[in-house]
Amino acid sequence: MKKHHHACKHTITEEAARELLADKGINRTRTKLDILTTLSKAHGPLSVAEIHERIGSDSCDISTVFRTMTQFTEKELVRELNLGEDFFRYEVVSPEDKHHHHHHVRCRNCGSIKALETCDLTPIEKIVSKLGFSDLKHVLEFSGICAKCH
Amino acid sequence: MKKHHHACKHTITEEAARELLADKGINRTRTKLDILTTLSKAHGPLSVAEIHERIGSDSCDISTVFRTMTQFTEKELVRELNLGEDFFRYEVVSPEDKHHHHHHVRCRNCGSIKALETCDLTPIEKIVSKLGFSDLKHVLEFSGICAKCH
DNA sequence: TTCAGTGCAAACAGTTTGCACCGAG
DNA sequence: CTCGGTGCAAACTGTTTGCACTGAA
């Protein structure tokens, strides 16, 4: 039987969160569990400030959130995104997602963020390779005005 | 007869710089002329700190460089770039260049930057449009290891 | 005389770090 | 007892801003 709730489809239970942390050899503290489930419930990538706010800004210090995000990123539990803002956002790297590189569109009006399923830059990357660059990475993020705000 | 010098092909003379500023209704002060010619001589987009250093860090305050870059950007004399670093870079918008949208590759080892002449994201942009977003903009920057560093 | 341009210092935001403490293993 | 996790405060970086001064038009 399918579960119905308001959270996004990638929401994970505390149980699953415990497992993910254990797999990566990260201690399962209240704060880390909260951060991970909060991120998975979110409908888009969150900034450190947003995470801190959502888990209850008095439940832990914001520096702890920063430290946790660094740790999660290193352990590839989350992905750090530069969406052209002056801070980073983070999203969980779900297992299926792991090798599924993707990008985002952000509404310049309401700030809502949607993920894009595709990313075919091979033609451009070929050109870059011809310039002599190897081990290519890229940042590609879109912004626009979403349907609601239009 | 062609001129030969070490500067990049987009280098402009102080004379040309004066004209550019005048066209935009910007006062031609020593500092602004220096910033503009320095940017044009550069072999890639510069950060505020780099500009400040190159015009002689004691020749003006760094806040002046920030203010000038804001003004230049508003007047579309320069373009502000987010190359995934934690600061912006700026490059002159040469007249031919004006409507010529382009991107960059940055070497993660030596920091050298090359411009890419192409930018064909239409297939991806179509997908984004279908998600209901209009008035699209994007950030696309590559990084890799350049031939020299490899 | 007027006002844009500037220097200087303080204020900011996001992020990092040193240090002391504490609690789970 | 040990050590990772944490709070707290200070430090840092890139950037912005308020204020007073000054020099060119």
Coordinates of N, CA, C and O (backbone and C1' of nucleotides) in Angstrom, one line a residue, chain A residues 24 26 66-80 90, chain C residues 17:
Chain A
K24 N 28.0 5.3 6.1 CA 29.1 6.3 5.9 C 30.0 6.4 7.1 O 31.0 7.2 7.0
I26 N 29.2 7.7 10.0 CA 29.0 8.9 10.7 C 28.1 8.7 11.9 O 27.1 7.9 11.8
F66 N 27.0 24.0 9.7 CA 28.1 24.2 8.7 C 29.0 22.9 8.8 O 29.3 22.4 7.7
R67 N 29.4 22.6 10.0 CA 30.3 21.5 10.1 C 29.7 20.2 9.6 O 30.3 19.4 8.9
T68 N 28.4 20.0 9.9 CA 27.7 18.8 9.4 C 27.7 18.8 7.9 O 27.9 17.7 7.3
M69 N 27.4 19.9 7.3 CA 27.3 19.9 5.8 C 28.6 19.6 5.2 O 28.7 18.9 4.2
T70 N 29.7 20.1 5.8 CA 31.0 19.8 5.3 C 31.2 18.3 5.3 O 31.6 17.6 4.3
Q71 N 30.9 17.7 6.5 CA 31.1 16.3 6.6 C 30.2 15.5 5.7 O 30.7 14.5 5.0
F72 N 28.9 15.8 5.6 CA 28.0 15.1 4.7 C 28.5 15.2 3.2 O 28.4 14.3 2.5
T73 N 29.0 16.4 2.9 CA 29.5 16.6 1.5 C 30.7 15.7 1.2 O 30.7 15.0 0.2
E74 N 31.6 15.7 2.2 CA 32.8 14.8 2.0 C 32.4 13.3 1.8 O 32.9 12.6 1.0
K75 N 31.4 13.0 2.6 CA 31.0 11.6 2.6 C 30.0 11.3 1.5 O 29.4 10.2 1.4
E76 N 29.7 12.3 0.7 CA 28.8 12.2 -0.4 C 27.4 11.8 -0.1 O 26.7 11.1 -0.9
L77 N 27.0 12.3 1.1 CA 25.6 12.0 1.5 C 24.8 13.2 0.9 O 23.6 13.0 0.6
V78 N 25.4 14.3 0.7 CA 24.7 15.4 0.1 C 25.6 16.0 -1.0 O 26.8 15.7 -1.1
R79 N 25.0 16.9 -1.8 CA 25.7 17.5 -2.9 C 25.6 19.0 -2.6 O 24.6 19.6 -2.2
E80 N 26.7 19.7 -2.8 CA 26.8 21.2 -2.5 C 26.5 21.9 -3.8 O 27.2 21.6 -4.8
Y90 N 22.2 22.7 -0.3 CA 22.5 21.3 -0.3 C 21.3 20.4 -0.6 O 20.2 20.8 -0.2
Chain C
dT17 P 38.8 26.4 8.6 O5' 39.1 26.9 10.1 C5' 39.3 28.3 10.3 C4' 39.5 28.4 11.8 C3' 40.0 27.2 12.6 O3' 41.0 27.7 13.6 C1' 38.0 27.9 13.6

